[in-house]
């Protein structure tokens, strides 16, 4: 690779991503490809920290892979692979885990949330998940990590682990920086705009899935919870409208003042319809491309096989050096 900076990011295979995943992360994965060397993965090993049905996980992983391509990850420019195909992540994860404190992991808010939500299965993978995520990043010695706000704490931990490793074994890892978009780093639920939009929300109207058809997208936006005054303007306390304006702004490129002027004198109904139509029309080409790609299993297999080979070759160099640094005997 040349001297462009290196980007690494991942996403869990939920099958179809939410509008939050798309705006907060995946959409930017495509736009960053010209300026940076980019490596992206479908994080299936992360997914099994909560119970999964094996056949469904396999299907969701393939869907996610195809969907990332449909969202603009271009295999001519980027490396795209499935995490479990590249053994270096697990190998590095062990070493990093031995350089991570129990207390640090206990402070992770996502662990606290998830262990409450899955109280019958607080497994050690759920606890050490951020170490594996640090390994995903550090196995490539990445410079930048494009994520939504909810991953910021995990990324800070990855930096701390890298720093500690460097102190113990001599400077080696770069300290990866988060790349968090100015707009849409936290897309909120359409039904409770004080909460993050998430696929696990019990109310299906809370969350737009990027494979939702046009009518469904419009219907969900029409039902979005807003407030009782009728002015489309970005202001504290107007969480629902602020969220819709942010989404509209991301897709149209219009700033908040322009949006306010566009809907002056009109009701929320008109605004919600405009947001719904804009989002549905923007997602349409992704759906079409996904449908095409997912039919072609042989092509997908070729893509993820090549992606894994490239990722392994790259990360193997890094992980071999780490193994040497910690004192493992070099393989012949
Ligand atoms: P995951 O799969 O939960 O989410 C994928 C990406 O989507 C972002 N995101 C959001 N952004 C804005 N608004 C929302 N409502 C919203 N919901 C999700 C997330 O911030 C994330 O960027 N642990 C990671 C996956 C991962 C990873 C990595 C990320 C595995 N290895 C290495 C970076 C680097 C996760 O569970 O993301």
mmCIF file of C-alpha atoms and ligand atoms in Angstrom:
data_model
loop_
_atom_site.group_PDB
_atom_site.id
_atom_site.type_symbol
_atom_site.label_atom_id
_atom_site.label_comp_id
_atom_site.label_asym_id
_atom_site.label_seq_id
_atom_site.Cartn_x
_atom_site.Cartn_y
_atom_site.Cartn_z
ATOM 1 C CA UNK A 1 0.000 0.000 0.000
ATOM 2 C CA UNK A 2 1.038 3.646 -0.536
ATOM 3 C CA UNK A 3 1.438 6.297 2.129
ATOM 4 C CA UNK A 4 -2.242 7.232 2.367
ATOM 5 C CA UNK A 5 -3.646 6.951 5.889
ATOM 6 C CA UNK A 6 -5.361 3.705 6.764
ATOM 7 C CA UNK A 7 -8.995 3.400 7.761
ATOM 8 C CA UNK A 8 -10.523 0.395 9.468
ATOM 9 C CA UNK A 9 -14.105 -0.119 10.474
ATOM 10 C CA UNK A 10 -16.600 -2.889 11.105
ATOM 11 C CA UNK A 11 -20.290 -3.544 11.455
ATOM 12 C CA UNK A 12 -22.217 -6.363 13.052
ATOM 13 C CA UNK A 13 -24.187 -8.558 10.687
ATOM 14 C CA UNK A 14 -27.771 -7.751 11.513
ATOM 15 C CA UNK A 15 -28.787 -8.600 7.936
ATOM 16 C CA UNK A 16 -30.181 -5.235 7.084
ATOM 17 C CA UNK A 17 -28.670 -2.099 8.559
ATOM 18 C CA UNK A 18 -30.592 0.720 10.180
ATOM 19 C CA UNK A 19 -30.671 4.261 8.902
ATOM 20 C CA UNK A 20 -28.475 5.005 11.955
ATOM 21 C CA UNK A 21 -25.806 2.532 10.796
ATOM 22 C CA UNK A 22 -25.987 4.035 7.338
ATOM 23 C CA UNK A 23 -25.807 7.722 8.248
ATOM 24 C CA UNK A 24 -23.470 7.311 11.221
ATOM 25 C CA UNK A 25 -20.986 5.002 9.554
ATOM 26 C CA UNK A 26 -21.536 3.038 6.350
ATOM 27 C CA UNK A 27 -22.373 5.968 4.103
ATOM 28 C CA UNK A 28 -19.021 7.511 4.988
ATOM 29 C CA UNK A 29 -17.168 4.284 4.328
ATOM 30 C CA UNK A 30 -17.853 4.821 0.646
ATOM 31 C CA UNK A 31 -16.942 8.490 0.536
ATOM 32 C CA UNK A 32 -13.623 7.970 2.335
ATOM 33 C CA UNK A 33 -12.292 5.463 -0.175
ATOM 34 C CA UNK A 34 -10.560 7.913 -2.491
ATOM 35 C CA UNK A 35 -8.676 9.759 0.181
ATOM 36 C CA UNK A 36 -7.663 6.791 2.353
ATOM 37 C CA UNK A 37 -6.753 3.145 2.135
ATOM 38 C CA UNK A 38 -9.823 1.487 3.580
ATOM 39 C CA UNK A 39 -10.352 -1.886 5.205
ATOM 40 C CA UNK A 40 -13.849 -2.889 6.295
ATOM 41 C CA UNK A 41 -15.230 -6.006 7.911
ATOM 42 C CA UNK A 42 -18.488 -7.712 8.729
ATOM 43 C CA UNK A 43 -17.985 -8.418 12.432
ATOM 44 C CA UNK A 44 -19.582 -11.848 12.749
ATOM 45 C CA UNK A 45 -17.371 -12.805 15.704
ATOM 46 C CA UNK A 46 -18.783 -9.868 17.613
ATOM 47 C CA UNK A 47 -22.303 -10.995 16.811
ATOM 48 C CA UNK A 48 -22.025 -14.250 18.787
ATOM 49 C CA UNK A 49 -21.564 -12.357 22.053
ATOM 50 C CA UNK A 50 -25.357 -12.596 22.121
ATOM 51 C CA UNK A 51 -27.169 -15.809 21.163
ATOM 52 C CA UNK A 52 -27.562 -16.296 17.418
ATOM 53 C CA UNK A 53 -29.306 -18.895 15.359
ATOM 54 C CA UNK A 54 -26.423 -20.320 13.248
ATOM 55 C CA UNK A 55 -28.249 -20.493 9.891
ATOM 56 C CA UNK A 56 -29.571 -16.988 10.384
ATOM 57 C CA UNK A 57 -26.162 -15.601 11.336
ATOM 58 C CA UNK A 58 -24.680 -17.093 8.163
ATOM 59 C CA UNK A 59 -27.419 -15.561 6.039
ATOM 60 C CA UNK A 60 -27.190 -12.214 7.805
ATOM 61 C CA UNK A 61 -23.434 -12.132 7.336
ATOM 62 C CA UNK A 62 -23.735 -12.680 3.592
ATOM 63 C CA UNK A 63 -26.531 -10.129 3.382
ATOM 64 C CA UNK A 64 -24.434 -7.604 5.279
ATOM 65 C CA UNK A 65 -21.472 -8.212 3.007
ATOM 66 C CA UNK A 66 -23.597 -7.646 -0.119
ATOM 67 C CA UNK A 67 -25.284 -4.673 1.481
ATOM 68 C CA UNK A 68 -21.975 -2.971 2.208
ATOM 69 C CA UNK A 69 -21.106 -3.336 -1.457
ATOM 70 C CA UNK A 70 -24.518 -1.958 -2.400
ATOM 71 C CA UNK A 71 -23.924 0.991 -0.045
ATOM 72 C CA UNK A 72 -20.801 1.943 -1.963
ATOM 73 C CA UNK A 73 -17.857 -0.056 -0.625
ATOM 74 C CA UNK A 74 -15.920 -0.546 -3.848
ATOM 75 C CA UNK A 75 -13.683 -3.612 -3.941
ATOM 76 C CA UNK A 76 -11.418 -1.975 -6.478
ATOM 77 C CA UNK A 77 -10.534 0.567 -3.816
ATOM 78 C CA UNK A 78 -11.127 -1.099 -0.454
ATOM 79 C CA UNK A 79 -10.654 -4.416 1.279
ATOM 80 C CA UNK A 80 -13.933 -5.924 2.485
ATOM 81 C CA UNK A 81 -13.952 -9.192 4.406
ATOM 82 C CA UNK A 82 -15.726 -11.320 6.961
ATOM 83 C CA UNK A 83 -14.063 -11.089 10.373
ATOM 84 C CA UNK A 84 -14.083 -14.828 11.186
ATOM 85 C CA UNK A 85 -12.167 -15.521 7.947
ATOM 86 C CA UNK A 86 -9.122 -13.670 9.195
ATOM 87 C CA UNK A 87 -7.568 -15.504 12.131
ATOM 88 C CA UNK A 88 -5.188 -12.699 13.101
ATOM 89 C CA UNK A 89 -8.009 -10.816 14.832
ATOM 90 C CA UNK A 90 -8.505 -13.572 17.407
ATOM 91 C CA UNK A 91 -4.744 -14.083 17.707
ATOM 92 C CA UNK A 92 -4.092 -10.429 18.460
ATOM 93 C CA UNK A 93 -7.113 -10.221 20.708
ATOM 94 C CA UNK A 94 -5.495 -12.628 23.182
ATOM 95 C CA UNK A 95 -2.347 -10.525 23.483
ATOM 96 C CA UNK A 96 -4.327 -7.302 23.822
ATOM 97 C CA UNK A 97 -6.589 -8.904 26.436
ATOM 98 C CA UNK A 98 -3.498 -9.556 28.533
ATOM 99 C CA UNK A 99 -2.850 -5.811 28.349
ATOM 100 C CA UNK A 100 -6.357 -4.740 29.311
ATOM 101 C CA UNK A 101 -7.611 -4.292 32.843
ATOM 102 C CA UNK A 102 -10.747 -5.900 34.205
ATOM 103 C CA UNK A 103 -11.762 -2.503 35.588
ATOM 104 C CA UNK A 104 -11.533 -0.847 32.173
ATOM 105 C CA UNK A 105 -13.822 -3.410 30.608
ATOM 106 C CA UNK A 106 -16.257 -3.143 33.515
ATOM 107 C CA UNK A 107 -16.738 0.540 32.731
ATOM 108 C CA UNK A 108 -17.931 -0.002 29.164
ATOM 109 C CA UNK A 109 -21.477 1.313 28.975
ATOM 110 C CA UNK A 110 -22.403 -1.038 26.150
ATOM 111 C CA UNK A 111 -21.389 -4.002 28.313
ATOM 112 C CA UNK A 112 -23.528 -2.703 31.156
ATOM 113 C CA UNK A 113 -26.522 -2.196 28.839
ATOM 114 C CA UNK A 114 -26.165 -5.517 27.087
ATOM 115 C CA UNK A 115 -25.594 -7.522 30.243
ATOM 116 C CA UNK A 116 -28.834 -6.102 31.601
ATOM 117 C CA UNK A 117 -30.658 -6.872 28.398
ATOM 118 C CA UNK A 118 -29.272 -10.413 28.183
ATOM 119 C CA UNK A 119 -29.123 -11.117 31.909
ATOM 120 C CA UNK A 120 -29.372 -14.881 31.358
ATOM 121 C CA UNK A 121 -26.194 -14.934 29.242
ATOM 122 C CA UNK A 122 -23.538 -12.550 30.503
ATOM 123 C CA UNK A 123 -20.749 -14.499 28.806
ATOM 124 C CA UNK A 124 -17.087 -13.563 28.851
ATOM 125 C CA UNK A 125 -17.183 -12.708 25.133
ATOM 126 C CA UNK A 126 -19.680 -9.972 25.873
ATOM 127 C CA UNK A 127 -17.240 -8.642 28.452
ATOM 128 C CA UNK A 128 -14.102 -8.839 26.312
ATOM 129 C CA UNK A 129 -15.826 -7.686 23.120
ATOM 130 C CA UNK A 130 -14.031 -4.297 23.142
ATOM 131 C CA UNK A 131 -10.676 -6.126 23.168
ATOM 132 C CA UNK A 132 -11.611 -7.941 19.966
ATOM 133 C CA UNK A 133 -12.695 -4.620 18.499
ATOM 134 C CA UNK A 134 -9.324 -3.142 19.464
ATOM 135 C CA UNK A 135 -7.684 -6.117 17.733
ATOM 136 C CA UNK A 136 -9.737 -5.455 14.573
ATOM 137 C CA UNK A 137 -8.273 -1.980 14.472
ATOM 138 C CA UNK A 138 -4.741 -2.589 15.707
ATOM 139 C CA UNK A 139 -4.139 -5.673 13.540
ATOM 140 C CA UNK A 140 -3.858 -3.191 10.672
ATOM 141 C CA UNK A 141 -2.285 -0.390 12.700
ATOM 142 C CA UNK A 142 -5.121 1.815 11.447
ATOM 143 C CA UNK A 143 -5.005 5.613 11.662
ATOM 144 C CA UNK A 144 -8.712 6.385 11.549
ATOM 145 C CA UNK A 145 -11.907 4.588 12.506
ATOM 146 C CA UNK A 146 -15.202 5.874 11.072
ATOM 147 C CA UNK A 147 -17.974 5.133 13.584
ATOM 148 C CA UNK A 148 -21.080 6.637 15.142
ATOM 149 C CA UNK A 149 -20.943 8.228 18.589
ATOM 150 C CA UNK A 150 -21.994 5.046 20.389
ATOM 151 C CA UNK A 151 -18.650 3.401 19.552
ATOM 152 C CA UNK A 152 -16.534 6.256 20.881
ATOM 153 C CA UNK A 153 -15.918 4.671 24.267
ATOM 154 C CA UNK A 154 -14.739 1.418 22.669
ATOM 155 C CA UNK A 155 -12.379 3.371 20.493
ATOM 156 C CA UNK A 156 -10.942 5.234 23.452
ATOM 157 C CA UNK A 157 -10.286 1.888 25.071
ATOM 158 C CA UNK A 158 -8.505 0.699 21.905
ATOM 159 C CA UNK A 159 -6.262 3.759 22.145
ATOM 160 C CA UNK A 160 -5.544 3.079 25.803
ATOM 161 C CA UNK A 161 -4.656 -0.530 25.077
ATOM 162 C CA UNK A 162 -2.371 0.541 22.227
ATOM 163 C CA UNK A 163 -0.694 3.103 24.456
ATOM 164 C CA UNK A 164 -0.141 0.596 27.241
ATOM 165 C CA UNK A 165 1.315 -1.915 24.801
ATOM 166 C CA UNK A 166 3.664 0.762 23.460
ATOM 167 C CA UNK A 167 4.821 1.625 26.981
ATOM 168 C CA UNK A 168 5.487 -2.004 27.851
ATOM 169 C CA UNK A 169 7.047 -3.224 24.636
ATOM 170 C CA UNK A 170 8.300 -0.120 22.866
ATOM 171 C CA UNK A 171 6.515 2.139 20.394
ATOM 172 C CA UNK A 172 4.634 0.096 17.853
ATOM 173 C CA UNK A 173 0.941 0.827 17.500
ATOM 174 C CA UNK A 174 -0.436 4.063 16.123
ATOM 175 C CA UNK A 175 -3.141 5.533 18.323
ATOM 176 C CA UNK A 176 -6.267 5.246 16.171
ATOM 177 C CA UNK A 177 -8.475 8.328 15.921
ATOM 178 C CA UNK A 178 -12.256 8.178 15.748
ATOM 179 C CA UNK A 179 -13.791 9.624 12.600
ATOM 180 C CA UNK A 180 -17.245 10.706 13.703
ATOM 181 C CA UNK A 181 -19.446 12.591 11.226
ATOM 182 C CA UNK A 182 -20.538 16.125 12.177
ATOM 183 C CA UNK A 183 -24.104 15.359 11.138
ATOM 184 C CA UNK A 184 -25.887 12.158 12.049
ATOM 185 C CA UNK A 185 -23.350 10.633 14.428
ATOM 186 C CA UNK A 186 -26.313 9.593 16.547
ATOM 187 C CA UNK A 187 -29.545 9.075 14.659
ATOM 188 C CA UNK A 188 -32.400 8.865 17.125
ATOM 189 C CA UNK A 189 -35.423 6.572 17.350
ATOM 190 C CA UNK A 190 -38.445 7.846 15.417
ATOM 191 C CA UNK A 191 -40.699 6.851 18.304
ATOM 192 C CA UNK A 192 -38.601 8.098 21.215
ATOM 193 C CA UNK A 193 -36.146 10.693 19.944
ATOM 194 C CA UNK A 194 -34.242 10.722 23.215
ATOM 195 C CA UNK A 195 -33.052 7.175 22.435
ATOM 196 C CA UNK A 196 -30.621 5.967 19.766
ATOM 197 C CA UNK A 197 -32.199 4.388 16.678
ATOM 198 C CA UNK A 198 -31.565 0.678 17.033
ATOM 199 C CA UNK A 199 -32.738 -2.446 15.270
ATOM 200 C CA UNK A 200 -33.409 -4.112 18.603
ATOM 201 C CA UNK A 201 -36.139 -1.566 19.407
ATOM 202 C CA UNK A 202 -39.385 -3.406 20.124
ATOM 203 C CA UNK A 203 -41.425 -0.875 18.180
ATOM 204 C CA UNK A 204 -40.811 -1.474 14.445
ATOM 205 C CA UNK A 205 -41.832 2.109 13.675
ATOM 206 C CA UNK A 206 -38.870 3.405 15.698
ATOM 207 C CA UNK A 207 -36.312 2.313 13.174
ATOM 208 C CA UNK A 208 -35.855 2.660 9.409
ATOM 209 C CA UNK A 209 -34.145 -0.342 7.840
ATOM 210 C CA UNK A 210 -32.292 0.449 4.685
ATOM 211 C CA UNK A 211 -34.007 -2.394 2.861
ATOM 212 C CA UNK A 212 -37.484 -1.132 3.829
ATOM 213 C CA UNK A 213 -39.579 -0.436 0.745
ATOM 214 C CA UNK A 214 -40.675 3.076 -0.150
ATOM 215 C CA UNK A 215 -44.164 2.855 1.394
ATOM 216 C CA UNK A 216 -42.775 1.508 4.652
ATOM 217 C CA UNK A 217 -40.164 4.260 4.891
ATOM 218 C CA UNK A 218 -42.770 6.952 4.269
ATOM 219 C CA UNK A 219 -45.234 5.395 6.704
ATOM 220 C CA UNK A 220 -42.610 5.224 9.477
ATOM 221 C CA UNK A 221 -41.644 8.860 8.974
ATOM 222 C CA UNK A 222 -45.312 9.926 8.951
ATOM 223 C CA UNK A 223 -45.687 8.294 12.363
ATOM 224 C CA UNK A 224 -42.514 9.838 13.775
ATOM 225 C CA UNK A 225 -42.988 11.395 17.204
ATOM 226 C CA UNK A 226 -42.442 15.175 17.162
ATOM 227 C CA UNK A 227 -43.757 17.963 19.405
ATOM 228 C CA UNK A 228 -46.832 20.086 19.788
ATOM 229 C CA UNK A 229 -45.667 23.326 18.227
ATOM 230 C CA UNK A 230 -45.600 23.392 14.476
ATOM 231 C CA UNK A 231 -42.364 25.077 13.493
ATOM 232 C CA UNK A 232 -39.730 23.189 11.564
ATOM 233 C CA UNK A 233 -36.647 24.598 13.246
ATOM 234 C CA UNK A 234 -33.608 23.140 14.990
ATOM 235 C CA UNK A 235 -33.878 24.031 18.662
ATOM 236 C CA UNK A 236 -33.118 22.508 22.035
ATOM 237 C CA UNK A 237 -36.027 20.495 23.319
ATOM 238 C CA UNK A 238 -37.340 19.666 19.832
ATOM 239 C CA UNK A 239 -35.632 16.255 19.751
ATOM 240 C CA UNK A 240 -37.963 14.672 17.201
ATOM 241 C CA UNK A 241 -37.795 17.565 14.736
ATOM 242 C CA UNK A 242 -34.047 17.979 15.266
ATOM 243 C CA UNK A 243 -33.576 14.321 14.379
ATOM 244 C CA UNK A 244 -35.734 14.578 11.236
ATOM 245 C CA UNK A 245 -33.988 17.781 10.179
ATOM 246 C CA UNK A 246 -30.610 16.123 10.625
ATOM 247 C CA UNK A 247 -31.661 13.165 8.492
ATOM 248 C CA UNK A 248 -33.103 15.478 5.826
ATOM 249 C CA UNK A 249 -29.976 17.598 5.874
ATOM 250 C CA UNK A 250 -27.679 14.593 5.420
ATOM 251 C CA UNK A 251 -29.576 13.439 2.327
ATOM 252 C CA UNK A 252 -30.217 16.826 0.725
ATOM 253 C CA UNK A 253 -27.070 18.704 1.758
ATOM 254 C CA UNK A 254 -29.304 21.606 2.904
ATOM 255 C CA UNK A 255 -28.424 23.395 6.136
ATOM 256 C CA UNK A 256 -30.874 23.918 8.985
ATOM 257 C CA UNK A 257 -31.810 27.510 8.041
ATOM 258 C CA UNK A 258 -32.576 26.474 4.478
ATOM 259 C CA UNK A 259 -34.773 23.642 5.725
ATOM 260 C CA UNK A 260 -36.608 25.967 8.113
ATOM 261 C CA UNK A 261 -37.246 28.415 5.256
ATOM 262 C CA UNK A 262 -38.408 25.609 2.964
ATOM 263 C CA UNK A 263 -41.105 24.521 5.421
ATOM 264 C CA UNK A 264 -42.092 27.936 6.808
ATOM 265 C CA UNK A 265 -45.879 28.091 7.049
ATOM 266 C CA UNK A 266 -46.246 24.389 6.321
ATOM 267 C CA UNK A 267 -47.209 21.756 8.903
ATOM 268 C CA UNK A 268 -45.206 18.848 10.250
ATOM 269 C CA UNK A 269 -47.183 16.538 7.933
ATOM 270 C CA UNK A 270 -45.615 18.100 4.837
ATOM 271 C CA UNK A 271 -42.170 18.012 6.412
ATOM 272 C CA UNK A 272 -42.389 14.372 7.468
ATOM 273 C CA UNK A 273 -43.583 13.398 3.998
ATOM 274 C CA UNK A 274 -40.678 15.247 2.401
ATOM 275 C CA UNK A 275 -38.180 13.523 4.714
ATOM 276 C CA UNK A 276 -39.772 10.131 4.040
ATOM 277 C CA UNK A 277 -39.723 10.580 0.271
ATOM 278 C CA UNK A 278 -36.162 11.880 0.246
ATOM 279 C CA UNK A 279 -34.872 8.992 2.337
ATOM 280 C CA UNK A 280 -36.860 6.373 0.393
ATOM 281 C CA UNK A 281 -35.616 7.711 -2.945
ATOM 282 C CA UNK A 282 -32.015 7.804 -1.711
ATOM 283 C CA UNK A 283 -32.209 4.224 -0.456
ATOM 284 C CA UNK A 284 -33.879 2.883 -3.608
ATOM 285 C CA UNK A 285 -30.665 2.333 -5.628
ATOM 286 C CA UNK A 286 -29.111 0.539 -2.637
ATOM 287 C CA UNK A 287 -32.048 -1.864 -2.445
ATOM 288 C CA UNK A 288 -31.876 -2.551 -6.164
ATOM 289 C CA UNK A 289 -28.140 -3.186 -6.120
ATOM 290 C CA UNK A 290 -28.466 -5.392 -3.042
ATOM 291 C CA UNK A 291 -31.123 -7.548 -4.744
ATOM 292 C CA UNK A 292 -28.805 -7.988 -7.720
ATOM 293 C CA UNK A 293 -25.737 -8.849 -5.658
ATOM 294 C CA UNK A 294 -27.385 -11.257 -3.257
ATOM 295 C CA UNK A 295 -28.536 -13.444 -6.179
ATOM 296 C CA UNK A 296 -24.943 -13.963 -7.268
ATOM 297 C CA UNK A 297 -23.552 -16.185 -4.537
ATOM 298 C CA UNK A 298 -20.523 -17.264 -6.595
ATOM 299 C CA UNK A 299 -19.453 -13.670 -7.142
ATOM 300 C CA UNK A 300 -19.932 -12.836 -3.467
ATOM 301 C CA UNK A 301 -17.825 -15.837 -2.505
ATOM 302 C CA UNK A 302 -15.044 -14.709 -4.804
ATOM 303 C CA UNK A 303 -15.189 -11.222 -3.280
ATOM 304 C CA UNK A 304 -15.098 -12.284 0.362
ATOM 305 C CA UNK A 305 -12.432 -14.906 -0.282
ATOM 306 C CA UNK A 306 -10.157 -12.365 -1.936
ATOM 307 C CA UNK A 307 -10.979 -9.799 0.747
ATOM 308 C CA UNK A 308 -9.949 -12.231 3.502
ATOM 309 C CA UNK A 309 -6.707 -13.129 1.714
ATOM 310 C CA UNK A 310 -5.717 -9.488 1.417
ATOM 311 C CA UNK A 311 -6.704 -8.719 5.007
ATOM 312 C CA UNK A 312 -4.780 -11.721 6.301
ATOM 313 C CA UNK A 313 -1.650 -10.821 4.364
ATOM 314 C CA UNK A 314 -1.761 -7.297 5.737
ATOM 315 C CA UNK A 315 -2.577 -8.120 9.354
ATOM 316 C CA UNK A 316 -0.224 -11.102 9.535
ATOM 317 C CA UNK A 317 2.738 -8.757 9.205
ATOM 318 C CA UNK A 318 1.528 -6.657 12.114
ATOM 319 C CA UNK A 319 0.567 -9.567 14.359
ATOM 320 C CA UNK A 320 3.855 -11.439 13.763
ATOM 321 C CA UNK A 321 5.721 -8.369 14.988
ATOM 322 C CA UNK A 322 3.483 -8.161 18.045
ATOM 323 C CA UNK A 323 4.112 -11.836 18.823
ATOM 324 C CA UNK A 324 7.839 -11.219 18.579
ATOM 325 C CA UNK A 325 7.659 -8.137 20.771
ATOM 326 C CA UNK A 326 5.874 -9.918 23.613
ATOM 327 C CA UNK A 327 8.490 -12.655 23.588
ATOM 328 C CA UNK A 328 6.938 -15.522 21.657
ATOM 329 C CA UNK A 329 9.491 -17.637 19.817
ATOM 330 C CA UNK A 330 9.513 -16.768 16.107
ATOM 331 C CA UNK A 331 8.165 -19.504 13.835
ATOM 332 C CA UNK A 332 10.734 -20.959 11.479
HETATM 333 P P1 LIG B 1 -22.665 -1.710 15.134
HETATM 334 O O1 LIG B 1 -22.751 -2.903 14.252
HETATM 335 O O2 LIG B 1 -23.555 -1.654 16.332
HETATM 336 O O3 LIG B 1 -22.901 -0.401 14.302
HETATM 337 C C1 LIG B 1 -22.192 -0.156 13.094
HETATM 338 C C2 LIG B 1 -21.911 1.320 12.960
HETATM 339 O O4 LIG B 1 -23.134 2.066 12.970
HETATM 340 C C3 LIG B 1 -23.048 3.106 13.933
HETATM 341 N N1 LIG B 1 -24.399 3.339 14.477
HETATM 342 C C4 LIG B 1 -25.009 4.528 14.498
HETATM 343 N N2 LIG B 1 -24.609 5.744 14.069
HETATM 344 C C5 LIG B 1 -25.485 6.771 14.204
HETATM 345 N N3 LIG B 1 -26.723 6.635 14.755
HETATM 346 C C6 LIG B 1 -27.164 5.439 15.204
HETATM 347 N N4 LIG B 1 -28.384 5.327 15.719
HETATM 348 C C7 LIG B 1 -26.288 4.317 15.088
HETATM 349 N N5 LIG B 1 -26.397 2.994 15.408
HETATM 350 C C8 LIG B 1 -25.223 2.428 15.036
HETATM 351 C C9 LIG B 1 -22.085 2.581 14.991
HETATM 352 O O5 LIG B 1 -21.502 3.625 15.729
HETATM 353 C C10 LIG B 1 -21.077 1.848 14.138
HETATM 354 O O6 LIG B 1 -20.096 2.730 13.647
HETATM 355 N N6 LIG B 1 -18.494 -2.896 17.613
HETATM 356 C C11 LIG B 1 -19.037 -2.301 16.413
HETATM 357 C C12 LIG B 1 -18.590 -3.005 15.139
HETATM 358 C C13 LIG B 1 -17.130 -3.158 15.028
HETATM 359 C C14 LIG B 1 -16.170 -2.136 14.763
HETATM 360 C C15 LIG B 1 -14.915 -2.788 14.724
HETATM 361 C C16 LIG B 1 -16.274 -0.757 14.538
HETATM 362 C C17 LIG B 1 -16.454 -4.328 15.139
HETATM 363 N N7 LIG B 1 -15.147 -4.108 14.964
HETATM 364 C C18 LIG B 1 -13.742 -2.081 14.501
HETATM 365 C C19 LIG B 1 -15.078 -0.059 14.313
HETATM 366 C C20 LIG B 1 -13.840 -0.703 14.305
HETATM 367 C C21 LIG B 1 -20.543 -2.362 16.465
HETATM 368 O O7 LIG B 1 -21.124 -3.158 17.154
HETATM 369 O O8 LIG B 1 -21.155 -1.503 15.602
#
